mmCIF file of C-alpha atoms in Angstrom:
data_model
loop_
_atom_site.group_PDB
_atom_site.id
_atom_site.type_symbol
_atom_site.label_atom_id
_atom_site.label_comp_id
_atom_site.label_asym_id
_atom_site.label_seq_id
_atom_site.Cartn_x
_atom_site.Cartn_y
_atom_site.Cartn_z
ATOM 1 C CA UNK A 40 -7.685 -16.517 -5.088
ATOM 2 C CA UNK A 41 -7.126 -13.191 -5.835
ATOM 3 C CA UNK A 42 -10.570 -10.423 -5.117
ATOM 4 C CA UNK A 43 -11.240 -8.042 -7.232
ATOM 5 C CA UNK A 44 -9.255 -6.592 -9.132
ATOM 6 C CA UNK A 45 -9.194 -2.127 -9.070
ATOM 7 C CA UNK A 46 -9.189 0.100 -12.362
ATOM 8 C CA UNK A 47 -5.754 1.873 -11.002
ATOM 9 C CA UNK A 48 -4.820 4.710 -12.328
ATOM 10 C CA UNK A 49 -2.802 4.561 -15.894
ATOM 11 C CA UNK A 50 -1.018 6.508 -18.194
ATOM 12 C CA UNK A 51 0.348 4.909 -21.759
ATOM 13 C CA UNK A 52 2.943 6.324 -24.041
ATOM 14 C CA UNK A 53 5.411 5.178 -27.289
ATOM 15 C CA UNK A 54 3.584 3.929 -30.728
ATOM 16 C CA UNK A 55 0.111 2.519 -31.087
ATOM 17 C CA UNK A 56 1.456 -0.684 -32.845
ATOM 18 C CA UNK A 57 5.118 -1.010 -30.621
ATOM 19 C CA UNK A 58 5.204 -4.068 -27.941
ATOM 20 C CA UNK A 59 3.857 -3.225 -24.368
ATOM 21 C CA UNK A 60 5.764 -2.678 -21.848
ATOM 22 C CA UNK A 61 4.386 -2.094 -18.018
ATOM 23 C CA UNK A 62 6.401 -0.458 -15.405
ATOM 24 C CA UNK A 63 5.532 -1.906 -12.124
ATOM 25 C CA UNK A 64 6.100 0.769 -8.908
ATOM 26 C CA UNK A 65 7.240 0.497 -5.660
ATOM 27 C CA UNK A 66 5.261 0.733 -2.186
ATOM 28 C CA UNK A 67 4.724 3.727 -0.747
ATOM 29 C CA UNK A 68 5.337 5.294 -4.082
ATOM 30 C CA UNK A 69 3.805 6.523 -8.017
ATOM 31 C CA UNK A 70 4.404 5.585 -11.852
ATOM 32 C CA UNK A 71 6.811 8.714 -11.018
ATOM 33 C CA UNK A 72 9.880 6.398 -10.273
ATOM 34 C CA UNK A 73 10.077 5.313 -14.031
ATOM 35 C CA UNK A 74 9.803 8.944 -14.712
ATOM 36 C CA UNK A 75 13.414 8.283 -16.314
ATOM 37 C CA UNK A 76 13.061 5.821 -17.770
ATOM 38 C CA UNK A 77 9.841 6.635 -20.007
ATOM 39 C CA UNK A 78 11.385 8.272 -22.763
ATOM 40 C CA UNK A 79 14.440 5.994 -23.929
ATOM 41 C CA UNK A 80 11.817 2.907 -23.695
ATOM 42 C CA UNK A 81 9.049 5.146 -26.628
ATOM 43 C CA UNK A 82 12.403 6.161 -28.268
ATOM 44 C CA UNK A 83 13.222 2.230 -28.741
ATOM 45 C CA UNK A 84 9.936 2.229 -30.351
ATOM 46 C CA UNK A 85 7.935 0.480 -27.055
ATOM 47 C CA UNK A 86 4.448 1.260 -25.550
ATOM 48 C CA UNK A 87 5.259 2.160 -22.115
ATOM 49 C CA UNK A 88 2.218 1.838 -20.241
ATOM 50 C CA UNK A 89 2.783 3.433 -16.314
ATOM 51 C CA UNK A 90 -0.117 2.696 -13.617
ATOM 52 C CA UNK A 91 -0.043 3.705 -9.560
ATOM 53 C CA UNK A 92 -0.508 0.717 -7.024
ATOM 54 C CA UNK A 93 -4.369 -0.239 -5.924
ATOM 55 C CA UNK A 94 -4.071 2.607 -2.637
ATOM 56 C CA UNK A 95 -1.346 4.214 -4.118
ATOM 57 C CA UNK A 96 -1.262 7.864 -6.860
ATOM 58 C CA UNK A 97 -4.243 8.526 -8.525
ATOM 59 C CA UNK A 98 -6.151 4.740 -8.002
ATOM 60 C CA UNK A 99 -8.208 4.097 -6.403
ATOM 61 C CA UNK A 100 -8.244 2.650 -2.171
ATOM 62 C CA UNK A 101 -10.516 -0.599 -1.408
ATOM 63 C CA UNK A 102 -9.431 -1.303 2.402
ATOM 64 C CA UNK A 103 -7.020 -3.797 2.927
ATOM 65 C CA UNK A 104 -5.355 -6.048 3.505
ATOM 66 C CA UNK A 105 -4.287 -6.600 0.126
ATOM 67 C CA UNK A 106 -1.983 -9.966 -1.126
ATOM 68 C CA UNK A 107 -0.076 -9.881 -3.914
ATOM 69 C CA UNK A 108 -2.036 -11.678 -5.857
ATOM 70 C CA UNK A 109 -5.283 -8.741 -5.935
ATOM 71 C CA UNK A 110 -2.498 -6.483 -7.602
ATOM 72 C CA UNK A 111 -1.800 -9.197 -10.022
ATOM 73 C CA UNK A 112 -5.498 -9.082 -11.010
ATOM 74 C CA UNK A 113 -5.502 -5.246 -11.393
ATOM 75 C CA UNK A 114 -2.250 -5.114 -14.211
ATOM 76 C CA UNK A 115 -4.436 -8.059 -15.917
ATOM 77 C CA UNK A 116 -7.720 -6.012 -16.135
ATOM 78 C CA UNK A 117 -5.639 -3.128 -16.932
ATOM 79 C CA UNK A 118 -3.911 -5.286 -20.012
ATOM 80 C CA UNK A 119 -8.329 -5.977 -20.223
ATOM 81 C CA UNK A 120 -9.335 -2.626 -21.209
ATOM 82 C CA UNK A 121 -6.239 -2.180 -22.406
ATOM 83 C CA UNK A 122 -7.104 -4.661 -25.346
ATOM 84 C CA UNK A 123 -3.269 -5.846 -24.727
ATOM 85 C CA UNK A 124 -2.800 -9.854 -24.768
ATOM 86 C CA UNK A 125 0.805 -10.176 -23.533
ATOM 87 C CA UNK A 126 3.652 -7.610 -22.000
ATOM 88 C CA UNK A 127 6.574 -7.420 -20.922
ATOM 89 C CA UNK A 128 6.215 -6.249 -17.214
ATOM 90 C CA UNK A 129 9.786 -3.990 -15.306
ATOM 91 C CA UNK A 130 8.750 -3.976 -11.855
ATOM 92 C CA UNK A 131 11.007 -2.489 -8.589
ATOM 93 C CA UNK A 132 10.420 -3.661 -4.944
ATOM 94 C CA UNK A 133 7.060 -4.373 -4.656
ATOM 95 C CA UNK A 134 6.722 -3.675 -8.190
ATOM 96 C CA UNK A 135 9.408 -6.827 -9.083
ATOM 97 C CA UNK A 136 7.102 -8.856 -6.312
ATOM 98 C CA UNK A 137 3.852 -7.994 -8.866
ATOM 99 C CA UNK A 138 6.110 -8.865 -11.846
ATOM 100 C CA UNK A 139 7.289 -12.178 -10.681
ATOM 101 C CA UNK A 140 3.708 -12.984 -9.480
ATOM 102 C CA UNK A 141 3.085 -12.835 -13.018
ATOM 103 C CA UNK A 142 5.043 -14.636 -14.852
ATOM 104 C CA UNK A 143 4.575 -17.378 -12.026
ATOM 105 C CA UNK A 144 0.533 -17.002 -12.425
ATOM 106 C CA UNK A 145 -0.100 -15.748 -15.449
ATOM 107 C CA UNK A 146 2.305 -16.683 -17.998
ATOM 108 C CA UNK A 147 0.126 -16.551 -21.698
ATOM 109 C CA UNK A 148 0.528 -12.535 -20.919
ATOM 110 C CA UNK A 149 3.936 -12.078 -19.852
ATOM 111 C CA UNK A 150 6.498 -11.418 -22.445
ATOM 112 C CA UNK A 151 9.633 -10.501 -20.828
ATOM 113 C CA UNK A 152 10.342 -10.290 -17.060
ATOM 114 C CA UNK A 153 12.393 -7.997 -14.888
ATOM 115 C CA UNK A 154 12.351 -8.043 -11.499
ATOM 116 C CA UNK A 155 14.312 -4.929 -10.188
ATOM 117 C CA UNK A 156 15.445 -4.682 -6.432
ATOM 118 C CA UNK A 157 13.027 -7.288 -5.176
ATOM 119 C CA UNK A 158 12.633 -10.296 -2.960
ATOM 120 C CA UNK A 159 10.226 -13.391 -3.279
ATOM 121 C CA UNK A 160 10.026 -14.033 0.447
ATOM 122 C CA UNK A 161 10.756 -11.574 3.091
ATOM 123 C CA UNK A 162 11.701 -12.611 6.239
ATOM 124 C CA UNK A 163 10.520 -11.548 9.783
ATOM 125 C CA UNK A 164 6.455 -10.115 8.409
ATOM 126 C CA UNK A 165 6.906 -8.563 11.964
ATOM 127 C CA UNK A 166 7.991 -5.280 9.919
ATOM 128 C CA UNK A 167 5.896 -5.415 7.324
ATOM 129 C CA UNK A 168 2.776 -5.566 9.866
ATOM 130 C CA UNK A 169 4.364 -2.712 12.638
ATOM 131 C CA UNK A 170 4.773 -0.695 9.184
ATOM 132 C CA UNK A 171 0.632 -1.087 8.328
ATOM 133 C CA UNK A 172 -0.696 -0.704 11.674
ATOM 134 C CA UNK A 173 1.713 2.883 12.592
ATOM 135 C CA UNK A 174 0.358 4.114 8.550
ATOM 136 C CA UNK A 175 -3.232 3.253 9.294
ATOM 137 C CA UNK A 176 -2.774 4.819 12.578
ATOM 138 C CA UNK A 177 -0.601 8.115 12.094
ATOM 139 C CA UNK A 178 -0.407 8.598 8.026
ATOM 140 C CA UNK A 179 2.825 7.711 6.731
ATOM 141 C CA UNK A 180 4.393 10.462 8.158
ATOM 142 C CA UNK A 181 5.421 9.372 10.675
ATOM 143 C CA UNK A 182 7.093 6.790 8.639
ATOM 144 C CA UNK A 183 8.677 8.960 6.148
ATOM 145 C CA UNK A 184 11.806 9.881 7.991
ATOM 146 C CA UNK A 185 12.507 5.323 8.446
ATOM 147 C CA UNK A 186 12.047 4.954 4.530
ATOM 148 C CA UNK A 187 13.687 6.757 2.211
ATOM 149 C CA UNK A 188 17.026 6.532 3.919
ATOM 150 C CA UNK A 189 16.050 2.625 2.769
ATOM 151 C CA UNK A 190 15.152 4.136 -0.714
ATOM 152 C CA UNK A 191 18.823 6.029 -1.584
ATOM 153 C CA UNK A 192 22.199 6.157 -0.691
ATOM 154 C CA UNK A 193 23.144 9.160 2.002
ATOM 155 C CA UNK A 194 25.176 10.790 -0.848
ATOM 156 C CA UNK A 195 22.346 11.263 -3.302
ATOM 157 C CA UNK A 196 19.826 12.146 -0.547
ATOM 158 C CA UNK A 197 22.445 15.228 0.245
ATOM 159 C CA UNK A 198 23.346 15.636 -3.564
ATOM 160 C CA UNK A 199 19.843 16.028 -4.762
ATOM 161 C CA UNK A 200 17.458 17.976 -2.402
ATOM 162 C CA UNK A 201 14.862 18.809 -4.708
ATOM 163 C CA UNK A 202 14.665 14.692 -5.282
ATOM 164 C CA UNK A 203 14.211 14.050 -1.957
ATOM 165 C CA UNK A 204 11.765 16.706 -2.005
ATOM 166 C CA UNK A 205 9.442 15.019 -4.828
ATOM 167 C CA UNK A 206 10.294 11.577 -3.347
ATOM 168 C CA UNK A 207 8.786 12.804 0.104
ATOM 169 C CA UNK A 208 5.521 14.264 -0.840
ATOM 170 C CA UNK A 209 5.143 11.430 -2.771
ATOM 171 C CA UNK A 210 5.303 8.915 0.164
ATOM 172 C CA UNK A 211 3.172 11.278 2.681
ATOM 173 C CA UNK A 212 0.270 11.677 0.046
ATOM 174 C CA UNK A 213 0.253 7.892 0.421
ATOM 175 C CA UNK A 214 -3.320 7.245 1.512
ATOM 176 C CA UNK A 215 -1.820 5.028 4.796
ATOM 177 C CA UNK A 216 -4.641 2.503 4.048
ATOM 178 C CA UNK A 217 -2.910 1.813 0.308
ATOM 179 C CA UNK A 218 0.212 1.725 1.885
ATOM 180 C CA UNK A 219 -1.397 -1.097 5.549
ATOM 181 C CA UNK A 220 -2.451 -2.956 2.340
ATOM 182 C CA UNK A 221 0.341 -3.688 0.571
ATOM 183 C CA UNK A 222 2.696 -3.805 3.527
ATOM 184 C CA UNK A 223 0.033 -6.940 4.827
ATOM 185 C CA UNK A 224 0.767 -8.313 1.061
ATOM 186 C CA UNK A 225 4.336 -8.162 1.373
ATOM 187 C CA UNK A 226 4.019 -9.677 5.158
ATOM 188 C CA UNK A 227 2.004 -12.294 3.996
ATOM 189 C CA UNK A 228 4.003 -13.558 0.584
ATOM 190 C CA UNK A 229 5.912 -16.562 -0.713
ATOM 191 C CA UNK A 230 7.025 -16.709 -3.937
ATOM 192 C CA UNK A 231 9.860 -18.828 -3.142
ATOM 193 C CA UNK A 232 8.434 -21.669 -4.927
ATOM 194 C CA UNK A 233 6.069 -20.197 -7.603
ATOM 195 C CA UNK A 234 10.026 -19.455 -8.956
ATOM 196 C CA UNK A 235 10.185 -22.145 -11.324
ATOM 197 C CA UNK A 236 7.056 -21.570 -12.952
ATOM 198 C CA UNK A 237 7.955 -18.235 -14.679
ATOM 199 C CA UNK A 238 8.659 -19.056 -18.467
ATOM 200 C CA UNK A 239 8.735 -15.820 -19.982
ATOM 201 C CA UNK A 240 12.466 -14.505 -20.394
ATOM 202 C CA UNK A 241 13.612 -13.335 -17.490
ATOM 203 C CA UNK A 242 15.997 -10.136 -15.689
ATOM 204 C CA UNK A 243 17.238 -10.160 -12.580
ATOM 205 C CA UNK A 244 18.054 -6.074 -11.102
ATOM 206 C CA UNK A 245 20.006 -6.374 -7.728
ATOM 207 C CA UNK A 246 20.978 -3.215 -6.132
ATOM 208 C CA UNK A 247 24.808 -3.503 -4.358
ATOM 209 C CA UNK A 248 24.192 -0.821 -2.076
ATOM 210 C CA UNK A 249 20.240 -2.143 -1.444
ATOM 211 C CA UNK A 250 20.096 -2.562 2.112
ATOM 212 C CA UNK A 251 15.984 -2.987 1.646
ATOM 213 C CA UNK A 252 16.179 -6.248 -0.085
ATOM 214 C CA UNK A 253 19.679 -6.877 -0.334
ATOM 215 C CA UNK A 254 20.955 -8.597 -3.626
ATOM 216 C CA UNK A 255 22.790 -11.864 -2.435
ATOM 217 C CA UNK A 256 19.848 -12.375 -0.162
ATOM 218 C CA UNK A 257 16.683 -11.756 -2.496
ATOM 219 C CA UNK A 258 18.041 -11.007 -6.127
ATOM 220 C CA UNK A 259 20.459 -13.807 -6.543
ATOM 221 C CA UNK A 260 18.239 -16.411 -5.220
ATOM 222 C CA UNK A 261 15.454 -15.450 -7.615
ATOM 223 C CA UNK A 262 17.349 -15.752 -10.537
ATOM 224 C CA UNK A 263 19.369 -18.524 -9.350
ATOM 225 C CA UNK A 264 15.445 -20.206 -9.070
ATOM 226 C CA UNK A 265 13.701 -18.614 -11.865
ATOM 227 C CA UNK A 266 14.364 -21.341 -15.570
ATOM 228 C CA UNK A 267 17.118 -19.389 -17.651
ATOM 229 C CA UNK A 268 17.357 -16.267 -15.176
ATOM 230 C CA UNK A 269 19.987 -13.715 -16.406
ATOM 231 C CA UNK A 270 20.976 -11.933 -12.543
ATOM 232 C CA UNK A 271 22.656 -8.263 -13.536
ATOM 233 C CA UNK A 272 23.722 -6.431 -9.827
ATOM 234 C CA UNK A 273 24.234 -2.780 -10.678
ATOM 235 C CA UNK A 274 27.192 -2.178 -7.404
ATOM 236 C CA UNK A 275 26.275 1.393 -6.380
ATOM 237 C CA UNK A 276 22.411 0.749 -6.963
ATOM 238 C CA UNK A 277 20.294 1.265 -3.647
ATOM 239 C CA UNK A 278 17.158 0.024 -3.644
ATOM 240 C CA UNK A 279 15.031 3.056 -5.654
ATOM 241 C CA UNK A 280 17.157 2.342 -8.409
ATOM 242 C CA UNK A 281 15.169 3.546 -11.492
ATOM 243 C CA UNK A 282 15.161 6.892 -9.023
ATOM 244 C CA UNK A 283 18.655 6.922 -8.623
ATOM 245 C CA UNK A 284 20.685 4.701 -11.307
ATOM 246 C CA UNK A 285 18.193 5.815 -13.974
ATOM 247 C CA UNK A 286 20.923 5.522 -16.586
ATOM 248 C CA UNK A 287 22.255 1.942 -15.394
ATOM 249 C CA UNK A 288 18.611 0.931 -15.096
ATOM 250 C CA UNK A 289 17.431 2.098 -18.081
ATOM 251 C CA UNK A 290 20.275 -0.005 -19.923
ATOM 252 C CA UNK A 291 20.175 -3.212 -18.721
ATOM 253 C CA UNK A 292 16.596 -3.190 -19.635
ATOM 254 C CA UNK A 293 16.733 -1.831 -22.922
ATOM 255 C CA UNK A 294 19.153 -4.455 -23.555
ATOM 256 C CA UNK A 295 17.013 -6.959 -21.647
ATOM 257 C CA UNK A 296 13.970 -6.422 -23.758
ATOM 258 C CA UNK A 297 15.635 -6.167 -27.618
ATOM 259 C CA UNK A 298 16.940 -9.856 -27.075
#
Protein backbone atom coordinates (compact mmCIF):
# COMPACT_ATOMS: atom_id res chain seq x y z
CA UNK A 1 0.00 0.00 0.00
CA UNK A 2 1.21 3.54 -0.74
CA UNK A 3 2.58 5.51 2.19
CA UNK A 4 1.51 9.02 3.20
CA UNK A 5 1.03 11.34 0.24
CA UNK A 6 3.25 14.35 -0.35
CA UNK A 7 1.80 17.77 -1.19
CA UNK A 8 3.61 18.27 -4.48
CA UNK A 9 4.42 21.55 -6.17
CA UNK A 10 2.06 22.19 -9.08
CA UNK A 11 0.87 24.68 -11.68
CA UNK A 12 -2.65 24.98 -13.09
CA UNK A 13 -3.29 26.68 -16.43
CA UNK A 14 -6.30 26.97 -18.70
CA UNK A 15 -10.04 27.53 -18.42
CA UNK A 16 -11.56 26.90 -15.00
CA UNK A 17 -14.36 24.80 -16.47
CA UNK A 18 -12.20 22.88 -18.96
CA UNK A 19 -11.60 19.12 -18.78
CA UNK A 20 -8.55 18.53 -16.60
CA UNK A 21 -5.38 16.89 -17.93
CA UNK A 22 -2.47 16.08 -15.62
CA UNK A 23 1.02 16.06 -17.13
CA UNK A 24 3.56 13.87 -15.33
CA UNK A 25 7.30 14.20 -16.04
CA UNK A 26 10.35 11.95 -16.29
CA UNK A 27 12.82 11.08 -13.56
CA UNK A 28 15.54 13.66 -13.04
CA UNK A 29 13.53 16.50 -14.59
CA UNK A 30 10.52 18.56 -13.52
CA UNK A 31 7.23 19.89 -14.88
CA UNK A 32 9.05 21.93 -17.55
CA UNK A 33 9.52 18.94 -19.87
CA UNK A 34 5.91 19.70 -20.86
CA UNK A 35 6.47 23.42 -21.58
CA UNK A 36 5.85 23.05 -25.32
CA UNK A 37 2.55 21.22 -24.83
CA UNK A 38 0.84 23.63 -22.44
CA UNK A 39 -0.24 26.40 -24.84
CA UNK A 40 -1.77 24.03 -27.43
CA UNK A 41 -3.61 22.08 -24.74
CA UNK A 42 -4.97 25.26 -23.17
CA UNK A 43 -5.96 26.55 -26.61
CA UNK A 44 -7.95 23.34 -27.05
CA UNK A 45 -9.96 24.21 -23.94
CA UNK A 46 -8.19 21.93 -21.48
CA UNK A 47 -7.26 22.81 -17.90
CA UNK A 48 -3.64 21.72 -17.61
CA UNK A 49 -2.15 20.58 -14.30
CA UNK A 50 1.61 20.10 -14.13
CA UNK A 51 3.45 19.04 -11.02
CA UNK A 52 6.87 17.95 -9.77
CA UNK A 53 7.26 14.40 -8.46
CA UNK A 54 8.28 14.14 -4.81
CA UNK A 55 12.04 14.64 -4.64
CA UNK A 56 12.06 16.72 -7.83
CA UNK A 57 11.75 20.38 -8.73
CA UNK A 58 10.06 22.41 -6.01
CA UNK A 59 8.32 19.45 -4.33
CA UNK A 60 9.35 18.13 -0.91
CA UNK A 61 11.97 15.38 -0.71
CA UNK A 62 11.06 12.77 1.90
CA UNK A 63 13.59 10.01 2.57
CA UNK A 64 13.48 7.15 0.07
CA UNK A 65 13.04 4.58 -1.15
CA UNK A 66 9.74 5.39 -2.87
CA UNK A 67 7.34 3.14 -4.76
CA UNK A 68 5.37 3.86 -7.92
CA UNK A 69 2.26 3.66 -5.75
CA UNK A 70 3.62 6.46 -3.56
CA UNK A 71 4.02 8.69 -6.60
CA UNK A 72 0.53 7.77 -7.75
CA UNK A 73 -0.90 8.57 -4.33
CA UNK A 74 0.69 12.02 -4.56
CA UNK A 75 -1.28 12.65 -7.76
CA UNK A 76 -4.53 11.49 -6.17
CA UNK A 77 -3.91 13.81 -3.23
CA UNK A 78 -3.26 16.65 -5.68
CA UNK A 79 -6.56 15.97 -7.46
CA UNK A 80 -8.30 16.01 -4.08
CA UNK A 81 -6.66 19.33 -3.22
CA UNK A 82 -7.81 20.79 -6.53
CA UNK A 83 -11.29 19.27 -6.04
CA UNK A 84 -11.01 17.38 -9.31
CA UNK A 85 -13.04 14.17 -9.37
CA UNK A 86 -11.30 12.75 -12.44
CA UNK A 87 -8.77 13.81 -15.05
CA UNK A 88 -6.92 12.57 -18.06
CA UNK A 89 -3.33 11.66 -17.25
CA UNK A 90 -0.41 12.05 -19.67
CA UNK A 91 2.96 10.78 -18.48
CA UNK A 92 6.41 10.40 -19.99
CA UNK A 93 9.07 7.98 -18.71
CA UNK A 94 8.59 7.83 -14.91
CA UNK A 95 5.44 9.90 -15.42
CA UNK A 96 4.13 7.22 -17.74
CA UNK A 97 4.72 4.59 -15.07
CA UNK A 98 2.71 6.69 -12.64
CA UNK A 99 -0.04 7.12 -15.25
CA UNK A 100 -0.24 3.34 -15.69
CA UNK A 101 -0.46 2.86 -11.92
CA UNK A 102 -3.30 5.36 -11.69
CA UNK A 103 -5.16 3.70 -14.55
CA UNK A 104 -4.92 0.31 -12.84
CA UNK A 105 -5.41 1.32 -9.19
CA UNK A 106 -7.66 4.40 -9.39
CA UNK A 107 -9.73 3.77 -12.52
CA UNK A 108 -12.54 6.05 -11.42
CA UNK A 109 -10.16 9.01 -11.32
CA UNK A 110 -8.72 8.56 -14.84
CA UNK A 111 -10.70 9.71 -17.89
CA UNK A 112 -8.10 9.07 -20.60
CA UNK A 113 -4.52 7.91 -20.37
CA UNK A 114 -1.36 8.54 -22.40
CA UNK A 115 1.81 6.58 -21.56
CA UNK A 116 4.77 8.00 -23.49
CA UNK A 117 8.25 6.47 -23.76
CA UNK A 118 7.80 4.37 -20.67
CA UNK A 119 7.75 0.84 -19.33
CA UNK A 120 5.75 -1.44 -17.07
CA UNK A 121 8.92 -3.21 -15.92
CA UNK A 122 12.62 -2.57 -16.50
CA UNK A 123 15.09 -5.45 -16.13
CA UNK A 124 17.56 -5.81 -14.60
CA UNK A 125 16.98 -3.49 -11.63
CA UNK A 126 20.70 -3.27 -10.83
CA UNK A 127 21.26 -0.23 -13.08
CA UNK A 128 18.68 1.79 -11.17
CA UNK A 129 19.97 0.68 -7.78
CA UNK A 130 23.49 1.66 -8.82
CA UNK A 131 22.25 5.07 -9.96
CA UNK A 132 20.42 5.52 -6.67
CA UNK A 133 23.60 4.82 -4.72
CA UNK A 134 25.62 7.27 -6.81
CA UNK A 135 22.98 9.98 -6.53
CA UNK A 136 22.93 9.72 -2.75
CA UNK A 137 26.70 9.58 -2.41
CA UNK A 138 27.86 12.06 -5.05
CA UNK A 139 24.82 14.05 -6.19
CA UNK A 140 23.39 14.40 -9.67
CA UNK A 141 26.48 16.04 -11.17
CA UNK A 142 28.03 12.57 -11.09
CA UNK A 143 25.24 11.13 -13.26
CA UNK A 144 24.26 13.88 -15.66
CA UNK A 145 26.77 13.00 -18.41
CA UNK A 146 25.51 9.42 -18.54
CA UNK A 147 21.84 10.45 -18.43
CA UNK A 148 21.52 13.14 -21.11
CA UNK A 149 22.65 10.99 -24.08
CA UNK A 150 19.88 8.52 -23.23
CA UNK A 151 17.24 11.23 -23.42
CA UNK A 152 17.90 13.00 -26.74
CA UNK A 153 19.52 12.24 -30.06
CA UNK A 154 23.09 13.37 -30.83
CA UNK A 155 21.73 15.63 -33.59
CA UNK A 156 19.45 17.45 -31.15
CA UNK A 157 22.22 17.85 -28.60
CA UNK A 158 24.50 19.39 -31.22
CA UNK A 159 21.87 21.68 -32.71
CA UNK A 160 20.35 22.92 -29.43
CA UNK A 161 23.11 23.78 -26.94
CA UNK A 162 20.85 26.13 -24.96
CA UNK A 163 18.20 23.45 -24.50
CA UNK A 164 20.88 20.99 -23.42
CA UNK A 165 22.25 23.51 -20.92
CA UNK A 166 18.76 23.87 -19.42
CA UNK A 167 18.34 20.10 -19.19
CA UNK A 168 21.72 19.76 -17.54
CA UNK A 169 20.81 22.39 -14.98
CA UNK A 170 17.50 20.69 -14.17
CA UNK A 171 19.21 17.33 -13.68
CA UNK A 172 22.00 18.74 -11.52
CA UNK A 173 19.51 20.59 -9.33
CA UNK A 174 17.44 17.48 -8.68
CA UNK A 175 18.01 16.38 -5.07
CA UNK A 176 20.11 13.23 -4.96
CA UNK A 177 17.73 11.67 -2.43
CA UNK A 178 14.74 12.43 -4.65
CA UNK A 179 16.31 10.89 -7.72
CA UNK A 180 17.49 7.91 -5.69
CA UNK A 181 14.05 7.31 -4.20
CA UNK A 182 12.42 7.36 -7.64
CA UNK A 183 15.17 5.18 -9.12
CA UNK A 184 14.44 2.62 -6.42
CA UNK A 185 10.75 2.82 -7.30
CA UNK A 186 11.60 1.97 -10.90
CA UNK A 187 13.89 -0.86 -9.83
CA UNK A 188 11.13 -2.45 -7.73
CA UNK A 189 8.33 -1.86 -10.25
CA UNK A 190 6.49 -4.62 -12.05
CA UNK A 191 3.14 -3.47 -13.44
CA UNK A 192 2.84 -6.08 -16.17
CA UNK A 193 0.04 -8.00 -14.47
CA UNK A 194 -1.86 -4.80 -13.66
CA UNK A 195 -2.06 -3.49 -17.22
CA UNK A 196 -5.11 -5.60 -18.06
CA UNK A 197 -7.01 -3.80 -15.27
CA UNK A 198 -6.80 -0.45 -17.05
CA UNK A 199 -10.13 0.58 -18.55
CA UNK A 200 -9.49 4.21 -19.49
CA UNK A 201 -9.06 4.80 -23.24
CA UNK A 202 -5.29 4.52 -23.55
CA UNK A 203 -2.71 5.74 -26.03
CA UNK A 204 0.80 4.32 -25.77
CA UNK A 205 3.44 6.45 -27.48
CA UNK A 206 6.81 4.95 -28.34
CA UNK A 207 9.91 6.63 -29.68
CA UNK A 208 11.66 5.12 -32.66
CA UNK A 209 14.93 6.59 -31.37
CA UNK A 210 14.32 5.81 -27.69
CA UNK A 211 17.37 3.99 -26.31
CA UNK A 212 16.18 4.11 -22.68
CA UNK A 213 12.85 2.32 -23.21
CA UNK A 214 12.92 0.99 -26.79
CA UNK A 215 9.43 0.90 -28.24
CA UNK A 216 9.49 -2.74 -29.36
CA UNK A 217 10.55 -3.94 -25.90
CA UNK A 218 8.45 -1.60 -23.77
CA UNK A 219 5.75 0.41 -25.55
CA UNK A 220 4.39 -2.39 -27.73
CA UNK A 221 3.87 -4.88 -24.86
CA UNK A 222 2.08 -2.22 -22.81
CA UNK A 223 -0.31 -1.47 -25.66
CA UNK A 224 -0.91 -5.18 -26.26
CA UNK A 225 -1.78 -5.80 -22.61
CA UNK A 226 -4.21 -2.89 -22.03
CA UNK A 227 -7.70 -3.63 -23.38
CA UNK A 228 -8.41 -1.44 -26.41
CA UNK A 229 -5.15 0.52 -26.18
CA UNK A 230 -3.66 2.12 -29.28
CA UNK A 231 0.06 2.19 -30.06
CA UNK A 232 1.64 5.15 -31.84
CA UNK A 233 5.34 5.02 -32.76
CA UNK A 234 6.99 8.37 -33.47
CA UNK A 235 9.90 7.26 -35.64
CA UNK A 236 12.17 10.24 -34.97
CA UNK A 237 11.41 10.58 -31.25
CA UNK A 238 13.94 9.78 -28.51
CA UNK A 239 13.16 9.07 -24.85
CA UNK A 240 12.44 12.70 -23.96
CA UNK A 241 10.05 13.01 -26.87
CA UNK A 242 8.07 15.94 -25.46
CA UNK A 243 11.22 18.07 -25.62
CA UNK A 244 12.84 16.95 -28.87
CA UNK A 245 9.69 16.25 -30.92
CA UNK A 246 7.16 18.57 -29.24
CA UNK A 247 4.82 19.06 -32.20
CA UNK A 248 4.44 15.35 -32.84
CA UNK A 249 3.80 14.59 -29.18
CA UNK A 250 1.29 17.43 -28.91
CA UNK A 251 -0.53 16.19 -32.01
CA UNK A 252 -1.00 12.61 -30.85
CA UNK A 253 -1.91 13.65 -27.29
CA UNK A 254 -4.56 16.10 -28.51
CA UNK A 255 -5.96 13.56 -30.96
CA UNK A 256 -6.37 11.07 -28.14
CA UNK A 257 -7.84 13.53 -25.63
CA UNK A 258 -10.34 14.78 -28.20
CA UNK A 259 -11.40 11.32 -29.42
